XYZ file of C-alpha atoms in Angstrom:
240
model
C -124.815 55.409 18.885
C -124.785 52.630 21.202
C -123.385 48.391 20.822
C -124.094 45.555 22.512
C -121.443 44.056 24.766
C -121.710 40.758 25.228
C -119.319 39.553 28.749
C -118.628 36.080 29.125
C -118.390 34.658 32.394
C -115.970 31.684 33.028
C -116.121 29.455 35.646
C -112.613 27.928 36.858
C -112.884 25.673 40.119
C -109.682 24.835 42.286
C -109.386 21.404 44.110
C -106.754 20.575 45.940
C -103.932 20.369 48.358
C -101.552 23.433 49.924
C -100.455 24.141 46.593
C -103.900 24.436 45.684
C -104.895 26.581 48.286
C -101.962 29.198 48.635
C -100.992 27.766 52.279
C -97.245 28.620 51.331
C -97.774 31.715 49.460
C -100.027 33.608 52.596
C -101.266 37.221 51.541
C -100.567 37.675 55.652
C -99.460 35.531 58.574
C -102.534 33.913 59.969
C -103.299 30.703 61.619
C -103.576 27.327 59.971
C -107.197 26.471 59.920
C -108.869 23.277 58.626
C -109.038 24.583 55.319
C -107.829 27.714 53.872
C -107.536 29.884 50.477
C -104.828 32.854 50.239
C -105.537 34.761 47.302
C -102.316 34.803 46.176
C -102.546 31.087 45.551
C -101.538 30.045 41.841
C -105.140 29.293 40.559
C -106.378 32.123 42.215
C -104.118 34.402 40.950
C -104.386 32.652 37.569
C -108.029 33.309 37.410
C -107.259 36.797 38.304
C -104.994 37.423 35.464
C -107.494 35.878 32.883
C -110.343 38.373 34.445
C -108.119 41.456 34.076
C -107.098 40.711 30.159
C -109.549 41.148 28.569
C -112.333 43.317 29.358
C -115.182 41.278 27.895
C -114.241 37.972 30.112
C -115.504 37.935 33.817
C -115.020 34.706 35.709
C -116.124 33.291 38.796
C -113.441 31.362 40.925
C -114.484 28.704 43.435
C -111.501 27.081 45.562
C -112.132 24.170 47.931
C -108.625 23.083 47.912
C -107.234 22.158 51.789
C -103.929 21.892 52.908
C -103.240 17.969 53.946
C -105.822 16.934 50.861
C -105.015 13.541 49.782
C -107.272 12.113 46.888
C -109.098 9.014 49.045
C -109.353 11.628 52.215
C -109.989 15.163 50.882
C -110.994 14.864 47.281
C -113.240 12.020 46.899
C -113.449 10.970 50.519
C -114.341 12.595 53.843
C -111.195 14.837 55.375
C -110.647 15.481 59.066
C -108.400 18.245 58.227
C -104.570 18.975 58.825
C -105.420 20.764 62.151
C -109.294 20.000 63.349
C -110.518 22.331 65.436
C -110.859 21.305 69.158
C -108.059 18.790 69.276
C -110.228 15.092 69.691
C -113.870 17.168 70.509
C -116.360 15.792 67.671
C -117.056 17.452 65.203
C -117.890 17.412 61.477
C -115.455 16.268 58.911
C -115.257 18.504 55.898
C -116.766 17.158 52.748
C -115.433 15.853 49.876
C -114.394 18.552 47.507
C -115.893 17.022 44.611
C -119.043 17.191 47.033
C -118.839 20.717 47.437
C -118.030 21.552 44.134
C -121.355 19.803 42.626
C -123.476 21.435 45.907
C -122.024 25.021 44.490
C -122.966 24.381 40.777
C -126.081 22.701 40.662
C -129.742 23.613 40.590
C -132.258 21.941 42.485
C -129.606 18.880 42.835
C -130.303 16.256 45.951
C -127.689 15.299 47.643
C -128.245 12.635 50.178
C -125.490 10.819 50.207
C -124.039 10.850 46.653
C -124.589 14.405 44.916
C -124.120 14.394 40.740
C -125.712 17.082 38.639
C -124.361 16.476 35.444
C -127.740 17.155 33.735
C -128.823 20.078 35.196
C -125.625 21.807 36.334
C -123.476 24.376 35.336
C -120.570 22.734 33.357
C -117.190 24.127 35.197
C -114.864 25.637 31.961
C -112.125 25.128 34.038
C -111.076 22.651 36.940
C -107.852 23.115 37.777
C -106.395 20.288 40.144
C -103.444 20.332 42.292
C -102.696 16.436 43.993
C -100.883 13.960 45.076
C -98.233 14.668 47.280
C -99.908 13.845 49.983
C -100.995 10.633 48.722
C -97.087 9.275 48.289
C -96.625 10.527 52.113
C -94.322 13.343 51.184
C -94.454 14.774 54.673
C -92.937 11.171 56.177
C -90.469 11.739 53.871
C -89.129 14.943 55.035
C -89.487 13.770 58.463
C -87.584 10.643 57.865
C -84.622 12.391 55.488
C -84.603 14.914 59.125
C -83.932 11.640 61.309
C -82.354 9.125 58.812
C -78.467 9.749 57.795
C -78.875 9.406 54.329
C -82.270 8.700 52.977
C -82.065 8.410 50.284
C -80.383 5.476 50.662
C -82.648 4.008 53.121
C -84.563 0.576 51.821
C -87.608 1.518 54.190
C -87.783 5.125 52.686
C -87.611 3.702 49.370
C -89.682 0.805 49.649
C -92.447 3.199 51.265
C -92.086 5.437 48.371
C -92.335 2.710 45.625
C -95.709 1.600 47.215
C -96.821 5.116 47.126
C -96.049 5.315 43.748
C -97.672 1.810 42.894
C -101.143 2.916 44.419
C -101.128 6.359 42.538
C -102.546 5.467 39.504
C -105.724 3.844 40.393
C -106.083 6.467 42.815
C -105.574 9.386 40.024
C -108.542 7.136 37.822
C -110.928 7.253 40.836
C -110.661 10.995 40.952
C -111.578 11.004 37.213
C -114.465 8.916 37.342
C -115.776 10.558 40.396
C -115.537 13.492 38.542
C -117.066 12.560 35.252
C -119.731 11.163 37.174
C -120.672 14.502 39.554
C -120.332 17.554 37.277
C -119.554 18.565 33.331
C -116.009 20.089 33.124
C -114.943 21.782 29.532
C -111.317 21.856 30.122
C -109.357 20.162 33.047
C -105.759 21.415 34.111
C -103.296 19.357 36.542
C -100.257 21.295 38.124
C -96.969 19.992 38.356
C -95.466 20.656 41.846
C -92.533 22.924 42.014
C -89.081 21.360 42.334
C -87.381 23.914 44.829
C -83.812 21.302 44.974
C -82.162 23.393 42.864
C -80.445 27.392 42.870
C -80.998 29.925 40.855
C -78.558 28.712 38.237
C -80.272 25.339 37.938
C -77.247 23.771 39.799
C -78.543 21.436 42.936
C -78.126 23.008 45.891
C -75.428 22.249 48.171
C -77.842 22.007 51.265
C -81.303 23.265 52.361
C -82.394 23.432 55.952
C -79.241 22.641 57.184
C -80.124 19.151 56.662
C -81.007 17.950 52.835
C -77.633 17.162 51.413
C -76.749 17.069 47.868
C -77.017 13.675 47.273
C -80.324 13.830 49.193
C -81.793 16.749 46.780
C -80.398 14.870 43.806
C -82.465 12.218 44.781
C -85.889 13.808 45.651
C -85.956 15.962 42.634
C -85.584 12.623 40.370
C -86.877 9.820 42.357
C -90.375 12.352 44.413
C -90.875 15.243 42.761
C -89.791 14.459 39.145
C -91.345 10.803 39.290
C -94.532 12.259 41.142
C -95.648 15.079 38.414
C -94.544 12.407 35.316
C -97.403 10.143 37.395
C -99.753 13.128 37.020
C -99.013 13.760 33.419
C -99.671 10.070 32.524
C -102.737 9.903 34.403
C -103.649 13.242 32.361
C -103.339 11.304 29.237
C -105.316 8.481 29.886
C -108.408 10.481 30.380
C -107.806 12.634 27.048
């Protein structure tokens, strides 16, 4: 006797920033390139695990997530990189991710100057999207909590933030529109970042680095990290 077996093959699609693209979970040291995927990344290995359970799923996984990605200059905008290669040289600036992703997926798509291939492209059943730490400056912060006594404290760290955090929305609504407008997605997924302030008991930590007090952790877990994945779940729910 024989059956039929019928496979289906998802698609899921990674944009994003480091946490996107596995840059602090490395499968092996290696140098920091414009853009890079690890494959122990959390979408990757996410896709991974839906392959393996269940024998009659297959899925394709397509990552274009880059470590420094902000949404203006990485997802929907042109991106020099975190490290471009041959220091002030010229060269080419990556494209937007959304760019790539609709190059990938379409057939027979044109894409002088403003690719979309909603109509003829192969809708994406999952997009999973990592983003947004970068765009509140979360790197100044670190670096000015390393030089400033106190930080959180600090009216210019705080009034920096709050700005951020003022610009975030609209920003989060242009990625969704750019989106909508490029290629069909079934299902959409946006990651909260990880809040690494506190021990294994769920206690704040004392210190971390030597540097990040208490008080300090306190205050990026509930006024960054805290107040920057609440901004991603709202802008979630505003698109449905």
């Amino acid at each position: 006797t024989s059956r039929t077996v019928v496979v289906k093959d998802l698609l899921i699609v990674s944009i994003g920033d480091s946490a996107a693209s596995g840059e602090g979970n490395p499968d092996k040291a290696q140098q920091m390139h414009w853009s890079g995927l690890w494959v122990n990344a959390g979408p990757a290995q996410a896709a991974l695990e839906i392959e393996i359970s269940n024998p009659h799923t297959s899925v394709t996984f397509l990552s274009y997530a880059c470590s420094g990605a902000k949404i203006t200059e990485g997802l929907v905008g042109w991106y020099d990189g975190i490290e471009p290669p041959g220091g002030h040289d010229p060269h080419e600036l990556l494209r937007p991710q959304t760019w790539q992703v609709t190059s990938d997926i379409c057939q027979g798509a044109t894409f002088a100057g403003d690719p979309t291939c909603r109509d003829n492209g192969r809708e994406v059943d999952f997009l999973i999207i990592s983003i947004g730490i970068n765009d509140i400056g979360f790197s100044d912060i670190i670096k000015s909590c390393v030089e400033i006594f106190d930080c959180h404290v600090s009216n210019t760290v705080n009034n920096n933030l709050n700005s951020a955090f003022s610009s975030l929305p609209s920003k989060y609504d242009q990625l969704s529109s750019d989106i909508n407008r490029r290629f069909k997605v079934f299902n959409t997924i946006i990651t909260e970042y990880p809040d690494a302030t506190h021990n294994e008991n769920g206690n704040y930590c004392d210190v971390i680095l030597g540097t990040f007090g208490h008080n300090e952790l306190q205050w990026a877990s509930r006024s960054v990290l805290s107040r920057l994945n609440q901004a991603a779940y709202e802008a979630a729910n505003r698109k449905g």
